PDB file of C-alpha atoms in Angstrom:
ATOM      1  CA  MET A1083       0.000   0.000   0.000  1.00 43.00           C
ATOM      2  CA  SER A1084       1.308   3.425  -0.839  1.00 56.00           C
ATOM      3  CA  GLU A1085       0.957   6.593   1.185  1.00 75.00           C
ATOM      4  CA  HIS A1086      -1.847   8.942   0.242  1.00 82.00           C
ATOM      5  CA  GLY A1087      -2.635  12.508   1.097  1.00 82.00           C
ATOM      6  CA  PRO A1088      -5.348  13.618   3.471  1.00 86.00           C
ATOM      7  CA  GLY A1089      -7.946  14.253   0.769  1.00 88.00           C
ATOM      8  CA  LEU A1090      -7.928  10.743  -0.628  1.00 90.00           C
ATOM      9  CA  THR A1091      -7.732   9.274   2.866  1.00 89.00           C
ATOM     10  CA  TRP A1092     -10.758  11.344   3.905  1.00 91.00           C
ATOM     11  CA  LEU A1093     -12.715  10.215   0.836  1.00 93.00           C
ATOM     12  CA  ALA A1094     -11.858   6.573   1.476  1.00 94.00           C
ATOM     13  CA  ASP A1095     -12.848   6.828   5.146  1.00 93.00           C
ATOM     14  CA  ARG A1096     -16.193   8.312   4.115  1.00 92.00           C
ATOM     15  CA  VAL A1097     -17.022   5.276   1.967  1.00 94.00           C
ATOM     16  CA  GLY A1098     -15.461   2.675   4.254  1.00 95.00           C
ATOM     17  CA  CYS A1099     -12.505   1.475   2.255  1.00 95.00           C
ATOM     18  CA  THR A1100      -8.784   2.051   1.906  1.00 94.00           C
ATOM     19  CA  PRO A1101      -7.393   4.725  -0.429  1.00 94.00           C
ATOM     20  CA  ASP A1102      -5.925   1.998  -2.661  1.00 94.00           C
ATOM     21  CA  GLU A1103      -9.305   0.247  -2.916  1.00 95.00           C
ATOM     22  CA  LEU A1104     -10.939   3.559  -3.775  1.00 95.00           C
ATOM     23  CA  LEU A1105      -8.384   4.302  -6.502  1.00 94.00           C
ATOM     24  CA  ALA A1106      -8.848   0.815  -7.939  1.00 95.00           C
ATOM     25  CA  ASP A1107     -12.582   1.368  -8.441  1.00 95.00           C
ATOM     26  CA  PRO A1108     -13.272   4.409 -10.680  1.00 94.00           C
ATOM     27  CA  ARG A1109     -17.041   4.226 -10.177  1.00 95.00           C
ATOM     28  CA  ARG A1110     -16.655   4.171  -6.409  1.00 95.00           C
ATOM     29  CA  LEU A1111     -14.193   7.067  -6.595  1.00 94.00           C
ATOM     30  CA  VAL A1112     -16.579   9.194  -8.659  1.00 95.00           C
ATOM     31  CA  ALA A1113     -19.435   8.369  -6.297  1.00 95.00           C
ATOM     32  CA  ALA A1114     -17.248   9.274  -3.294  1.00 95.00           C
ATOM     33  CA  LEU A1115     -16.306  12.589  -4.900  1.00 94.00           C
ATOM     34  CA  ALA A1116     -19.947  13.401  -5.648  1.00 95.00           C
ATOM     35  CA  ASP A1117     -20.977  12.499  -2.098  1.00 94.00           C
ATOM     36  CA  ALA A1118     -18.158  14.607  -0.649  1.00 94.00           C
ATOM     37  CA  GLU A1119     -19.213  17.556  -2.782  1.00 94.00           C
ATOM     38  CA  VAL A1120     -22.763  17.313  -1.440  1.00 95.00           C
ATOM     39  CA  ALA A1121     -21.450  17.002   2.124  1.00 94.00           C
ATOM     40  CA  VAL A1122     -19.164  20.035   1.779  1.00 94.00           C
ATOM     41  CA  ARG A1123     -21.964  22.100   0.241  1.00 95.00           C
ATOM     42  CA  GLY A1124     -24.171  21.089   3.153  1.00 96.00           C
ATOM     43  CA  LEU A1125     -21.456  22.099   5.592  1.00 95.00           C
ATOM     44  CA  ALA A1126     -21.138  25.494   3.895  1.00 95.00           C
ATOM     45  CA  THR A1127     -24.883  25.989   4.168  1.00 96.00           C
ATOM     46  CA  ARG A1128     -24.848  25.089   7.873  1.00 96.00           C
ATOM     47  CA  LEU A1129     -21.923  27.479   8.460  1.00 95.00           C
ATOM     48  CA  ASP A1130     -24.181  30.299   7.204  1.00 95.00           C
ATOM     49  CA  SER A1131     -27.158  29.207   9.288  1.00 96.00           C
ATOM     50  CA  ALA A1132     -29.079  31.758  11.330  1.00 97.00           C
ATOM     51  CA  ASP A1133     -29.415  29.108  14.055  1.00 97.00           C
ATOM     52  CA  ASP A1134     -26.531  29.512  16.497  1.00 97.00           C
ATOM     53  CA  ASP A1135     -26.510  25.819  17.474  1.00 97.00           C
ATOM     54  CA  VAL A1136     -26.452  24.620  13.867  1.00 97.00           C
ATOM     55  CA  ARG A1137     -23.707  27.103  13.021  1.00 96.00           C
ATOM     56  CA  ALA A1138     -21.620  26.120  16.089  1.00 97.00           C
ATOM     57  CA  THR A1139     -21.880  22.428  15.225  1.00 97.00           C
ATOM     58  CA  ALA A1140     -20.894  23.170  11.621  1.00 96.00           C
ATOM     59  CA  GLU A1141     -17.956  25.306  12.764  1.00 96.00           C
ATOM     60  CA  ALA A1142     -16.697  22.458  14.964  1.00 96.00           C
ATOM     61  CA  GLU A1143     -17.041  20.040  12.032  1.00 95.00           C
ATOM     62  CA  ALA A1144     -15.236  22.441   9.701  1.00 95.00           C
ATOM     63  CA  ASP A1145     -12.432  22.882  12.263  1.00 95.00           C
ATOM     64  CA  ARG A1146     -11.982  19.089  12.559  1.00 92.00           C
ATOM     65  CA  LEU A1147     -11.871  18.768   8.786  1.00 91.00           C
ATOM     66  CA  ARG A1148      -9.459  21.697   8.432  1.00 91.00           C
ATOM     67  CA  ARG A1149      -7.119  20.214  11.069  1.00 90.00           C
ATOM     68  CA  ALA A1150      -7.181  16.843   9.323  1.00 85.00           C
ATOM     69  CA  PHE A1151      -5.898  18.515   6.165  1.00 84.00           C
ATOM     70  CA  VAL A1152      -3.543  21.038   7.753  1.00 85.00           C
ATOM     71  CA  ASP A1153      -1.989  18.614  10.245  1.00 81.00           C
ATOM     72  CA  ALA A1154      -1.462  15.873   7.670  1.00 76.00           C
ATOM     73  CA  PRO A1155       2.112  15.125   6.692  1.00 72.00           C
ATOM     74  CA  ASP A1156       3.230  17.226   3.774  1.00 73.00           C
ATOM     75  CA  PRO A1157       3.635  15.021   0.670  1.00 71.00           C
ATOM     76  CA  GLY A1158       6.754  16.968  -0.282  1.00 77.00           C
ATOM     77  CA  GLU A1159       8.294  16.284   3.110  1.00 78.00           C
ATOM     78  CA  ARG A1160       7.545  12.565   2.801  1.00 75.00           C
ATOM     79  CA  PHE A1161       9.187  12.587  -0.630  1.00 78.00           C
ATOM     80  CA  ARG A1162      12.263  14.432   0.677  1.00 82.00           C
ATOM     81  CA  ALA A1163      12.592  11.953   3.548  1.00 81.00           C
ATOM     82  CA  THR A1164      12.355   9.025   1.133  1.00 83.00           C
ATOM     83  CA  VAL A1165      14.989  10.491  -1.191  1.00 86.00           C
ATOM     84  CA  LEU A1166      17.260  11.364   1.726  1.00 87.00           C
ATOM     85  CA  GLY A1167      16.989   7.808   3.075  1.00 87.00           C
ATOM     86  CA  ALA A1168      17.816   6.374  -0.340  1.00 88.00           C
ATOM     87  CA  LEU A1169      20.828   8.677  -0.668  1.00 87.00           C
ATOM     88  CA  ARG A1170      22.074   7.697   2.788  1.00 90.00           C
ATOM     89  CA  ASP A1171      21.720   4.006   1.930  1.00 90.00           C
ATOM     90  CA  ALA A1172      23.594   4.502  -1.341  1.00 88.00           C
ATOM     91  CA  THR A1173      26.349   6.434   0.443  1.00 89.00           C
ATOM     92  CA  ASP A1174      26.718   3.650   3.019  1.00 88.00           C
ATOM     93  CA  ARG A1175      26.958   1.035   0.247  1.00 89.00           C
ATOM     94  CA  VAL A1176      29.619   3.052  -1.571  1.00 90.00           C
ATOM     95  CA  ARG A1177      31.611   3.503   1.640  1.00 88.00           C
ATOM     96  CA  ARG A1178      31.429  -0.209   2.461  1.00 89.00           C
ATOM     97  CA  ALA A1179      32.471  -1.092  -1.092  1.00 88.00           C
ATOM     98  CA  SER A1180      35.416   1.318  -0.968  1.00 86.00           C
ATOM     99  CA  ASP A1181      36.498  -0.209   2.364  1.00 83.00           C
ATOM    100  CA  GLY A1182      36.559  -3.616   0.686  1.00 74.00           C
ATOM    101  CA  ARG A1183      33.470  -4.885   2.480  1.00 66.00           C
ATOM    102  CA  SER A1184      30.502  -6.358   0.723  1.00 58.00           C
ATOM    103  CA  PRO A1185      27.476  -4.079   0.169  1.00 56.00           C
ATOM    104  CA  GLU A1186      25.425  -6.364   2.445  1.00 58.00           C
ATOM    105  CA  GLY A1187      27.711  -5.522   5.370  1.00 53.00           C
ATOM    106  CA  GLY A1188      29.549  -8.882   5.456  1.00 52.00           C
TER     107      GLY A1188
END
């Protein structure tokens, strides 16, 4: 399974599957996107409600959703960490090879 961003993870959670399962099923993905669009429009409507309780509940929901996206690991940072790890591994292999040791550390 590969890592996915918060948007795809949120969509998959909404329909009760993994992000990879969602990506593997185009019809399910389109349905999830349509459902999410309706849900977000509904949230926007509730945020503008004249009813204080409805608006407060919607604001709490919007804050949870916002935090889920803002607090999610940055895809660029994950990529940099992966590249850095690969470069470190390659450097270690080169050093071991130049010391006359096998790349496997033997």
